[in-house]
XYZ file of C-alpha atoms in Angstrom:
664
model
C -46.999 25.903 -38.461
C -43.445 27.260 -38.195
C -40.893 27.595 -40.964
C -39.169 24.428 -39.755
C -42.360 22.424 -40.288
C -42.492 23.240 -43.972
C -40.091 21.858 -46.554
C -38.213 24.358 -48.638
C -40.410 25.804 -51.366
C -39.694 24.106 -54.661
C -38.679 25.947 -57.777
C -41.713 26.866 -59.813
C -40.047 26.996 -63.207
C -41.152 29.786 -65.490
C -44.138 30.711 -63.286
C -43.616 33.659 -60.972
C -43.865 32.820 -57.264
C -46.686 34.640 -55.487
C -45.547 37.602 -53.383
C -47.732 38.613 -50.434
C -48.720 42.229 -49.942
C -48.273 43.678 -46.475
C -51.232 43.523 -44.091
C -52.000 46.580 -41.986
C -52.581 46.128 -38.289
C -53.292 49.128 -36.093
C -55.624 50.351 -33.379
C -58.109 51.518 -36.015
C -58.020 48.691 -38.551
C -56.941 45.070 -38.715
C -56.558 43.608 -42.187
C -56.981 39.993 -43.232
C -56.961 38.237 -46.599
C -59.815 36.378 -48.284
C -59.584 33.800 -51.078
C -62.015 33.186 -53.937
C -61.797 30.127 -56.206
C -62.249 31.306 -59.796
C -61.871 28.100 -61.780
C -60.762 24.492 -61.557
C -59.510 22.863 -64.733
C -59.977 19.231 -65.684
C -56.352 18.510 -64.765
C -56.902 19.864 -61.242
C -55.324 23.280 -61.734
C -56.931 25.820 -59.361
C -57.035 29.524 -60.235
C -57.937 31.883 -57.406
C -58.048 35.480 -56.261
C -56.595 36.802 -52.984
C -57.570 40.218 -51.595
C -56.785 42.255 -48.474
C -59.474 44.055 -46.483
C -60.339 45.168 -42.973
C -61.773 42.447 -40.766
C -65.046 44.347 -40.274
C -65.426 44.818 -44.044
C -64.726 41.115 -44.546
C -67.726 40.230 -42.384
C -70.019 41.806 -44.981
C -68.688 39.343 -47.594
C -70.354 36.382 -45.778
C -67.153 34.388 -46.134
C -66.641 30.766 -45.073
C -63.718 29.807 -42.813
C -61.974 26.474 -43.309
C -60.926 24.336 -40.342
C -58.756 21.385 -41.329
C -55.595 19.440 -40.507
C -52.541 20.457 -42.489
C -51.434 16.904 -43.180
C -47.912 16.130 -44.359
C -45.883 19.396 -44.648
C -44.812 18.714 -48.225
C -45.490 21.526 -50.688
C -46.247 19.305 -53.678
C -49.134 21.197 -55.342
C -49.699 24.630 -56.821
C -52.367 27.257 -56.361
C -52.437 29.978 -59.041
C -53.261 33.448 -57.702
C -53.604 36.203 -60.306
C -51.142 34.409 -62.556
C -48.559 33.752 -59.829
C -47.919 30.432 -58.120
C -48.207 29.559 -54.431
C -46.974 26.142 -53.304
C -49.463 24.238 -51.089
C -49.817 20.755 -49.575
C -51.716 17.893 -51.178
C -54.200 17.930 -48.276
C -55.048 21.586 -48.844
C -55.307 21.085 -52.601
C -57.869 18.297 -52.043
C -59.774 20.526 -49.611
C -59.994 23.328 -52.191
C -61.420 20.919 -54.753
C -64.087 19.854 -52.226
C -64.908 23.463 -51.301
C -65.760 24.245 -54.892
C -68.238 21.343 -54.890
C -69.651 22.143 -51.461
C -70.407 25.736 -52.486
C -71.664 25.086 -56.023
C -74.997 26.688 -55.067
C -73.134 29.714 -53.755
C -70.787 30.771 -56.573
C -68.189 33.395 -55.826
C -67.885 32.434 -52.157
C -64.972 34.001 -50.295
C -62.931 31.771 -47.970
C -60.504 32.327 -45.139
C -57.853 29.584 -45.028
C -54.908 30.015 -42.668
C -52.198 28.416 -44.834
C -53.074 30.740 -47.728
C -54.426 33.878 -46.059
C -51.472 34.193 -43.670
C -47.938 34.435 -45.006
C -46.456 31.428 -43.203
C -42.886 32.585 -43.830
C -43.441 35.930 -42.077
C -43.295 35.331 -38.309
C -44.250 38.932 -37.548
C -47.391 38.627 -39.668
C -48.273 35.326 -37.984
C -47.894 36.928 -34.565
C -50.164 39.778 -35.645
C -52.856 37.516 -37.116
C -53.138 35.096 -34.190
C -55.032 37.589 -31.972
C -57.565 37.995 -34.809
C -58.359 34.286 -35.159
C -61.331 34.298 -32.810
C -62.873 37.244 -34.661
C -62.176 35.629 -38.025
C -64.046 32.441 -37.098
C -66.844 34.160 -35.190
C -67.506 36.547 -38.124
C -67.601 33.698 -40.670
C -71.029 32.879 -42.122
C -70.107 29.213 -41.690
C -67.082 27.183 -40.607
C -66.460 24.146 -42.801
C -64.569 21.381 -41.003
C -62.914 19.413 -43.768
C -61.777 15.958 -42.640
C -60.604 14.212 -45.795
C -61.423 13.356 -49.395
C -64.382 11.097 -50.188
C -64.341 8.095 -47.855
C -67.165 5.555 -48.020
C -66.860 4.535 -44.361
C -67.054 8.093 -43.043
C -69.801 9.031 -45.484
C -71.884 6.124 -44.178
C -71.401 7.357 -40.602
C -72.517 10.857 -41.647
C -75.638 9.508 -43.343
C -76.739 7.366 -40.400
C -76.166 9.997 -37.680
C -79.677 11.590 -37.739
C -81.488 8.237 -37.448
C -79.023 6.798 -34.953
C -79.196 9.907 -32.793
C -82.979 9.686 -32.523
C -82.806 5.987 -31.624
C -80.153 6.593 -28.961
C -82.140 9.438 -27.415
C -85.155 7.131 -27.184
C -83.194 4.390 -25.439
C -81.506 6.733 -22.982
C -84.751 8.456 -22.006
C -86.522 5.126 -21.372
C -86.521 4.788 -17.591
C -87.580 1.121 -17.777
C -84.083 0.098 -18.897
C -81.260 -0.580 -16.435
C -77.786 0.766 -17.171
C -76.730 -2.630 -18.544
C -79.805 -2.830 -20.780
C -79.211 0.680 -22.068
C -75.631 -0.145 -22.962
C -76.735 -3.304 -24.780
C -79.374 -1.382 -26.727
C -76.801 1.258 -27.615
C -74.458 -1.426 -28.962
C -77.264 -2.837 -31.087
C -78.062 0.612 -32.500
C -74.455 1.386 -33.331
C -74.008 -2.032 -34.902
C -71.113 -1.965 -37.327
C -70.800 1.815 -37.404
C -67.216 2.601 -38.300
C -66.489 5.193 -35.628
C -62.836 4.148 -35.729
C -62.398 5.422 -39.265
C -64.080 8.710 -38.398
C -62.152 9.495 -35.216
C -58.804 8.464 -36.654
C -58.866 11.614 -38.805
C -56.124 14.066 -37.837
C -58.507 16.990 -37.389
C -59.932 15.633 -34.117
C -56.568 15.804 -32.352
C -55.433 19.202 -33.645
C -55.010 22.017 -31.085
C -55.877 24.963 -33.322
C -59.370 23.601 -34.012
C -60.366 24.298 -30.396
C -60.309 28.031 -31.009
C -61.806 27.653 -34.467
C -64.925 25.740 -33.455
C -65.350 27.476 -30.093
C -65.767 30.790 -31.898
C -67.969 29.473 -34.711
C -71.723 30.140 -34.719
C -72.359 27.553 -37.438
C -70.098 24.617 -38.219
C -70.342 21.770 -40.698
C -68.269 18.576 -40.991
C -67.322 17.615 -44.534
C -65.880 14.400 -45.939
C -65.415 15.057 -49.624
C -68.867 16.271 -50.672
C -70.744 14.524 -47.811
C -71.606 16.716 -44.805
C -73.148 16.582 -41.339
C -73.950 19.328 -38.852
C -71.401 19.780 -36.070
C -74.019 19.680 -33.314
C -75.385 16.336 -34.539
C -71.999 14.633 -34.255
C -71.427 16.331 -30.908
C -74.737 14.964 -29.588
C -74.036 11.430 -30.788
C -70.602 11.412 -29.150
C -72.195 12.496 -25.869
C -74.589 9.523 -25.927
C -71.837 7.083 -26.855
C -69.761 8.373 -23.941
C -72.654 8.207 -21.514
C -73.276 4.557 -22.363
C -69.561 3.631 -22.440
C -70.095 1.476 -25.514
C -67.531 2.854 -27.961
C -64.919 0.271 -28.997
C -62.203 2.390 -30.558
C -58.588 1.908 -31.540
C -55.868 3.594 -29.494
C -55.519 6.438 -31.982
C -59.273 6.895 -32.356
C -59.738 6.834 -28.572
C -57.124 9.558 -28.133
C -58.698 11.761 -30.804
C -62.197 11.041 -29.501
C -61.086 12.298 -26.089
C -59.679 15.446 -27.700
C -62.945 16.044 -29.562
C -64.933 15.550 -26.353
C -62.883 18.284 -24.667
C -63.271 20.536 -27.719
C -67.048 20.089 -27.537
C -67.085 20.990 -23.858
C -65.213 24.208 -24.508
C -67.465 25.103 -27.437
C -70.766 24.444 -25.669
C -70.075 25.044 -21.995
C -67.350 27.629 -21.987
C -68.374 30.085 -24.684
C -70.216 32.424 -22.294
C -67.039 32.525 -20.157
C -64.476 33.193 -22.873
C -63.740 36.621 -21.434
C -62.808 35.353 -17.964
C -59.064 35.715 -18.357
C -56.165 34.013 -16.673
C -57.930 31.190 -14.783
C -59.999 30.305 -17.853
C -56.869 29.972 -19.980
C -55.354 27.563 -17.437
C -58.542 25.500 -17.690
C -58.263 25.444 -21.497
C -54.609 24.402 -21.270
C -55.422 21.521 -18.912
C -58.343 20.365 -21.073
C -56.256 20.261 -24.251
C -53.048 18.626 -23.005
C -53.542 15.708 -25.454
C -54.250 17.872 -28.479
C -51.443 18.076 -31.018
C -49.611 21.084 -32.400
C -46.330 21.346 -34.269
C -45.021 24.259 -32.193
C -45.219 23.897 -28.386
C -45.516 27.677 -27.973
C -48.858 27.545 -29.769
C -50.404 25.897 -26.729
C -50.435 29.353 -25.199
C -50.636 31.464 -28.352
C -53.563 29.541 -29.891
C -55.653 29.268 -26.733
C -54.760 32.734 -25.475
C -56.407 34.184 -28.561
C -59.744 32.809 -27.322
C -59.778 35.362 -24.507
C -59.215 38.780 -26.099
C -59.085 41.994 -24.116
C -58.219 40.184 -20.863
C -55.108 39.628 -18.786
C -54.869 35.992 -19.869
C -51.428 36.387 -21.474
C -48.729 38.837 -20.409
C -47.446 39.172 -23.967
C -48.394 38.989 -27.620
C -47.466 35.903 -29.635
C -43.704 36.004 -30.055
C -42.049 33.169 -31.968
C -38.649 34.618 -31.126
C -38.930 33.349 -27.528
C -37.940 29.853 -26.453
C -40.701 27.531 -25.277
C -39.351 27.415 -21.714
C -39.355 31.232 -21.558
C -42.940 31.406 -22.831
C -44.114 28.888 -20.208
C -42.172 30.514 -17.354
C -43.400 34.026 -18.178
C -46.980 32.759 -18.211
C -46.574 30.988 -14.840
C -45.079 34.126 -13.266
C -47.944 36.174 -14.714
C -50.515 33.755 -13.229
C -48.834 33.850 -9.815
C -48.990 37.647 -9.843
C -52.703 37.443 -10.699
C -53.712 35.270 -7.728
C -53.498 31.974 -9.647
C -50.392 30.455 -8.023
C -52.333 27.552 -6.480
C -54.057 26.754 -9.765
C -50.676 26.665 -11.495
C -49.260 24.321 -8.838
C -52.062 21.819 -9.484
C -50.731 21.473 -13.052
C -47.031 21.243 -12.190
C -44.524 19.185 -10.192
C -41.666 16.794 -10.912
C -44.073 13.851 -10.804
C -45.436 15.124 -14.109
C -43.412 14.386 -17.256
C -41.026 17.203 -18.169
C -39.729 18.119 -21.622
C -38.668 21.739 -21.190
C -36.198 23.030 -18.602
C -38.443 25.020 -16.282
C -38.785 25.401 -12.495
C -40.621 22.587 -10.699
C -43.594 24.866 -9.952
C -43.954 25.901 -13.611
C -46.238 23.623 -15.679
C -44.694 22.129 -18.798
C -47.687 22.346 -21.129
C -45.870 20.432 -23.870
C -45.647 17.221 -21.822
C -48.580 14.831 -21.583
C -49.854 14.837 -17.986
C -50.056 11.800 -15.732
C -53.116 13.292 -14.048
C -53.633 15.279 -10.873
C -55.301 14.066 -7.699
C -57.572 17.089 -7.527
C -58.437 18.816 -10.762
C -58.523 22.542 -10.130
C -61.984 22.772 -11.691
C -63.682 19.816 -9.979
C -65.687 20.374 -6.822
C -63.480 18.936 -4.079
C -64.633 17.728 -0.655
C -61.167 18.336 0.804
C -59.860 21.445 2.536
C -56.469 20.561 3.981
C -55.689 24.234 4.548
C -58.728 24.641 6.812
C -60.799 27.737 6.147
C -59.899 29.408 2.866
C -58.440 32.411 4.729
C -56.478 30.406 7.325
C -53.243 30.509 5.302
C -52.392 33.799 3.554
C -52.948 33.566 -0.194
C -50.313 36.106 -1.197
C -47.176 34.950 -2.986
C -43.951 36.522 -4.195
C -41.657 35.955 -7.142
C -37.936 36.114 -6.498
C -35.448 36.320 -9.335
C -35.845 36.442 -13.087
C -34.782 34.310 -15.997
C -35.437 30.615 -16.505
C -35.739 29.518 -12.854
C -37.543 32.122 -10.719
C -38.450 31.170 -7.125
C -42.084 31.175 -5.999
C -42.517 32.087 -2.311
C -45.788 30.994 -0.667
C -47.092 30.653 2.888
C -47.591 27.225 4.436
C -46.369 24.622 6.920
C -44.219 21.485 6.665
C -46.212 18.953 8.703
C -44.782 15.488 7.998
C -42.225 13.440 6.083
C -42.473 10.392 3.811
C -41.057 7.266 5.464
C -42.020 4.323 3.237
C -43.908 3.564 0.021
C -45.363 0.400 -1.496
C -46.118 -1.786 -3.439
C -42.554 -2.416 -4.567
C -41.615 -3.838 -7.945
C -42.963 -7.281 -8.805
C -42.185 -9.714 -11.561
C -45.916 -10.389 -11.827
C -47.246 -6.986 -12.758
C -45.026 -6.536 -15.785
C -46.933 -9.328 -17.489
C -50.392 -8.309 -16.317
C -52.407 -6.178 -18.692
C -55.945 -6.488 -17.337
C -56.752 -3.552 -15.095
C -58.619 -5.621 -12.498
C -55.618 -7.934 -12.099
C -53.252 -5.002 -11.674
C -55.604 -3.551 -9.090
C -55.843 -6.896 -7.279
C -52.065 -7.207 -7.066
C -51.789 -3.617 -5.842
C -54.379 -4.152 -3.111
C -52.898 -7.474 -1.992
C -49.466 -5.895 -1.560
C -50.946 -3.023 0.427
C -52.844 -5.346 2.783
C -49.815 -7.599 3.357
C -47.606 -4.667 4.300
C -50.207 -2.934 6.433
C -50.749 -6.162 8.397
C -47.180 -6.061 9.692
C -46.703 -2.310 9.969
C -45.959 -1.418 13.656
C -48.442 1.358 14.352
C -51.809 1.447 16.049
C -53.039 4.240 13.773
C -53.589 1.878 10.865
C -57.205 0.748 11.038
C -59.659 -0.566 8.482
C -61.516 2.800 8.216
C -58.210 4.508 7.469
C -57.404 1.885 4.843
C -60.662 1.927 2.922
C -61.005 5.707 3.089
C -57.458 6.107 1.790
C -57.975 3.641 -1.055
C -61.230 5.410 -1.995
C -59.668 8.880 -1.464
C -62.424 9.309 1.144
C -64.876 10.257 -1.587
C -68.307 9.083 -2.674
C -70.984 10.349 -5.035
C -73.985 12.498 -4.112
C -75.962 13.300 -7.229
C -73.385 14.702 -9.647
C -71.016 15.975 -6.952
C -67.995 14.295 -5.405
C -68.371 14.441 -1.615
C -66.810 13.024 1.529
C -67.497 9.278 1.895
C -69.994 7.931 4.420
C -70.296 4.615 6.208
C -72.647 3.405 3.493
C -69.724 3.582 1.058
C -67.680 1.138 3.152
C -69.536 -1.996 2.023
C -69.114 -1.156 -1.649
C -65.394 -0.551 -1.221
C -64.909 -3.716 0.868
C -66.699 -5.855 -1.734
C -64.692 -4.332 -4.548
C -61.398 -4.884 -2.721
C -62.247 -8.515 -1.965
C -63.318 -9.234 -5.527
C -60.189 -7.718 -7.065
C -57.773 -9.431 -4.655
C -59.420 -12.824 -5.175
C -59.217 -12.375 -8.940
C -55.500 -11.704 -8.609
C -55.079 -14.758 -6.341
C -56.771 -17.037 -8.893
C -54.579 -15.633 -11.657
C -51.493 -16.147 -9.516
C -52.378 -19.778 -8.719
C -52.964 -20.602 -12.347
C -54.967 -23.553 -13.733
C -53.145 -26.066 -11.514
C -54.136 -24.212 -8.361
C -50.543 -23.412 -7.327
C -49.256 -19.872 -7.166
C -46.114 -18.870 -8.996
C -44.504 -18.015 -5.665
C -45.220 -21.555 -4.300
C -43.715 -23.165 -7.384
C -40.667 -20.929 -7.338
C -40.045 -21.484 -3.608
C -40.934 -25.067 -2.615
C -39.193 -24.608 0.768
C -41.541 -21.837 1.793
C -43.533 -24.177 4.012
C -46.783 -23.648 2.150
C -48.585 -26.408 0.362
C -49.387 -26.045 -3.309
C -52.608 -24.167 -3.903
C -52.547 -22.602 -0.418
C -51.324 -19.136 -1.401
C -54.470 -17.526 -0.033
C -53.190 -18.188 3.492
C -50.308 -15.765 2.937
C -52.553 -12.737 3.200
C -54.416 -11.528 6.269
C -57.990 -12.624 6.711
C -60.728 -10.116 6.069
C -61.677 -10.232 9.706
C -58.356 -8.613 10.599
C -59.599 -5.432 8.982
C -63.021 -5.434 10.557
C -65.154 -6.483 7.615
C -66.584 -9.735 6.370
C -67.953 -10.359 2.903
C -70.860 -12.762 3.207
C -71.176 -15.742 0.923
C -73.794 -15.492 -1.767
C -75.984 -17.995 -3.507
C -74.753 -19.398 -6.792
C -77.220 -20.767 -9.282
C -80.959 -20.338 -9.576
C -82.771 -22.043 -6.705
C -79.875 -24.386 -5.846
C -79.190 -22.722 -2.509
C -75.467 -23.535 -2.731
C -73.280 -21.158 -0.713
C -70.057 -20.107 -2.500
C -67.386 -17.511 -1.763
C -68.003 -14.020 -3.059
C -65.223 -14.150 -5.640
C -66.480 -17.347 -7.359
C -69.294 -15.602 -9.231
C -69.823 -12.322 -10.991
C -70.879 -10.039 -8.116
C -73.993 -7.931 -8.241
C -72.024 -4.690 -7.919
C -70.409 -5.443 -11.270
C -73.718 -6.285 -12.936
C -75.444 -3.184 -11.617
C -72.825 -1.019 -9.875
C -73.875 1.717 -7.506
C -72.475 5.197 -7.949
C -70.177 4.637 -4.965
C -68.764 1.364 -6.294
C -68.326 2.732 -9.791
C -66.508 5.770 -8.388
C -64.180 3.599 -6.318
C -63.311 1.284 -9.204
C -62.768 4.206 -11.588
C -60.637 6.012 -9.014
C -58.553 2.945 -8.182
C -57.927 2.055 -11.832
C -57.050 5.660 -12.588
C -54.579 5.948 -9.710
C -52.838 2.708 -10.680
C -52.761 3.611 -14.375
C -51.186 6.953 -13.474
C -48.685 5.288 -11.140
C -49.768 6.407 -7.708
C -48.210 4.689 -4.706
C -49.382 4.031 -1.166
C -47.043 5.694 1.319
C -46.496 6.006 5.072
C -45.346 9.168 6.842
C -43.160 9.579 9.957
C -46.239 10.108 12.102
C -47.766 6.828 10.904
C -50.388 8.412 8.679
C -51.467 6.494 5.603
C -51.661 8.275 2.288
C -51.319 8.145 -1.465
C -48.752 10.012 -3.457
C -48.195 10.594 -7.138
C -44.917 9.152 -8.351
C -43.031 9.282 -11.581
C -42.651 6.742 -14.369
C -42.017 3.141 -13.343
C -38.945 1.139 -14.204
C -39.203 -1.617 -16.738
C -39.778 -4.221 -14.060
C -42.938 -2.709 -12.613
C -43.988 -0.072 -10.187
C -40.739 1.506 -9.000
C -40.873 5.314 -8.752
C -37.433 6.291 -9.994
C -37.793 10.024 -9.218
C -39.492 9.916 -5.830
C -37.409 9.627 -2.668
C -37.870 8.873 0.991
C -37.434 12.045 3.000
C -39.748 14.142 0.863
C -41.928 16.303 3.096
C -45.670 16.908 3.358
C -46.649 20.564 3.150
C -49.944 22.322 3.780
C -50.336 25.363 1.540
C -53.419 27.469 0.697
C -55.091 24.808 -1.453
C -57.403 21.814 -1.031
C -54.816 19.044 -0.690
C -51.360 18.550 0.861
C -48.326 18.765 -1.398
C -45.233 16.587 -1.473
C -42.054 18.688 -1.644
C -38.383 17.736 -1.889
C -35.886 19.703 0.255
C -32.891 21.203 -1.586
C -29.499 22.184 -0.165
C -30.120 25.888 -0.794
C -33.196 25.923 1.455
C -35.733 25.779 -1.373
C -38.082 22.929 -2.222
C -38.868 21.147 -5.464
C -42.557 20.488 -6.096
C -43.299 16.766 -6.502
C -47.088 16.992 -6.632
C -50.407 16.690 -4.820
C -51.192 13.989 -2.267
C -53.893 12.448 -0.133
C -52.726 11.952 3.468
C -55.428 10.406 5.602
C -56.157 12.381 8.749
C -55.062 15.816 7.536
C -57.379 16.375 4.564
C -59.749 18.675 6.460
C -57.470 21.119 8.268
C -56.344 18.935 11.199
C -52.623 19.445 10.563
C -52.768 23.213 11.026
C -55.521 23.448 13.602
C -54.672 26.188 16.099
C -51.822 27.646 14.046
C -51.650 31.424 13.851
C -48.389 31.826 11.933
C -46.951 30.102 8.887
C -43.585 29.649 7.199
C -42.420 31.112 3.919
C -41.908 28.124 1.617
C -39.580 28.791 -1.316
C -40.323 26.698 -4.414
C -37.620 26.379 -7.053
């Protein structure tokens, strides 16, 4: 927390304000402070002792480290240290009271607590202590994660976790249950468990906790005096996620997602914490939704997890502006063969808060999501063989807007995008209805587009990003995936058509335009028949033993009841692309593709920052990039894309030389 986050320290009357002694930091010794609670009076007064010692000597004290959320930055309470007074927050004061109770069987316990053991008003000391954080938490005998004071709802969750976890493991391992049955059983087990109350606690969304728990050997959650082992809660969250049965509030969902990413880093990434630059980029991407009061801490906090590596080109320096910190890191990554990884996290299609070059990621902004995550196995290879395009890059210029020079080829240009804005979608909240509208608009426009290159295989492969599921890997789609995609498209479009017609059977467009020549209730005729695209969805039987044939969309389809991996992947992908405001686009050469666009206008799906005339570039990475030409000969990075027909090296086949593309 920076000085600006804290209110001015209040006058402490006739009690002397505590004055910190200087900590020594050198190549031979790094000092830290440890706190011991001596006494707590009936009125809540806390008397404590604070000492300085080398970090290796501190390990012998078997100290506990506290991980907690700072809460409101109001210094309303006092901590008495050797007769002097240190102002602290109400949240920290409550945590200290709980720590005394939690360690009653271990009197004289030493603690490391950041707000007390680091002089928060000394930026130089903060910068010197940040690199030691991983060692501090890894050397601790135990890390206590303090969530809040006594809370009956959270305490009940803690108490039921062991039993619930065993029950959930039993259900999930029972191969006799279908996915639907497992989810139902999971819901029954969870019952009225108040997961909302638990995951609404600030700690779950805090950025600094990632480093704290990733380094910890033993960790314990505490709510007042009630505790539960970290691994137990981690395991239960994994089962809840696997069954997709958690019904959480918006805030709890956001924090639950943050905790899930924290768990992944703690469990899966700990053996790789020394990997350096690429690993830090992965941490930054995984924690984009975590919260911190100082945007520079996104690099400073996570960079401390990878000591002794080339992850950061500098020590923590709170004298630098955020944009300078982010730019210096991006330049450092480019010089360490990570330019393509950086590009996957950047672009003008992503929200921007800080003034940085288009190829520099703004880690402070919440991402809209990339087409290809740099750490997911991708079936694409638009650049052909990995050595087809030279990987080397150059940095030109210094300061806030350096130019990144990479090798590549401009292969096409954006000609048209759709769907356009609609008065319908603004009022539609259900994801299936949004998807149905999106698909209907695409099919209507494709039906009249004057090119012979638009075929049904191109359409369904584009909408599905030409991907399917093989085991746990994402792979190139096969013909078997076509039926699942066709059924899903038909079901979603028909659902949108029924919504549009309303209870009376007339569509809003028919009512609004009675001269259109269509009869009421006949809006389905306005879209092309399925046969035009080369697929037909067969009618299915409705009702047990009745033998009545009804259209596919008039009953809950089997792929919804028991979805295959391919169907589930398509639906998840489609919903995700629409949620993150992707658009279907056409290029000059008639190729069909999808492109990430910026935030929509208030009326619907209008990309107010994208523009016709943007170009498609092949660079040494898995997918094509959309770039915007500038008058000075440079290009602005818009973002990744899927352009059907060039995802596997076709656009540069036979090329032996490439251009120097300058990104500004």
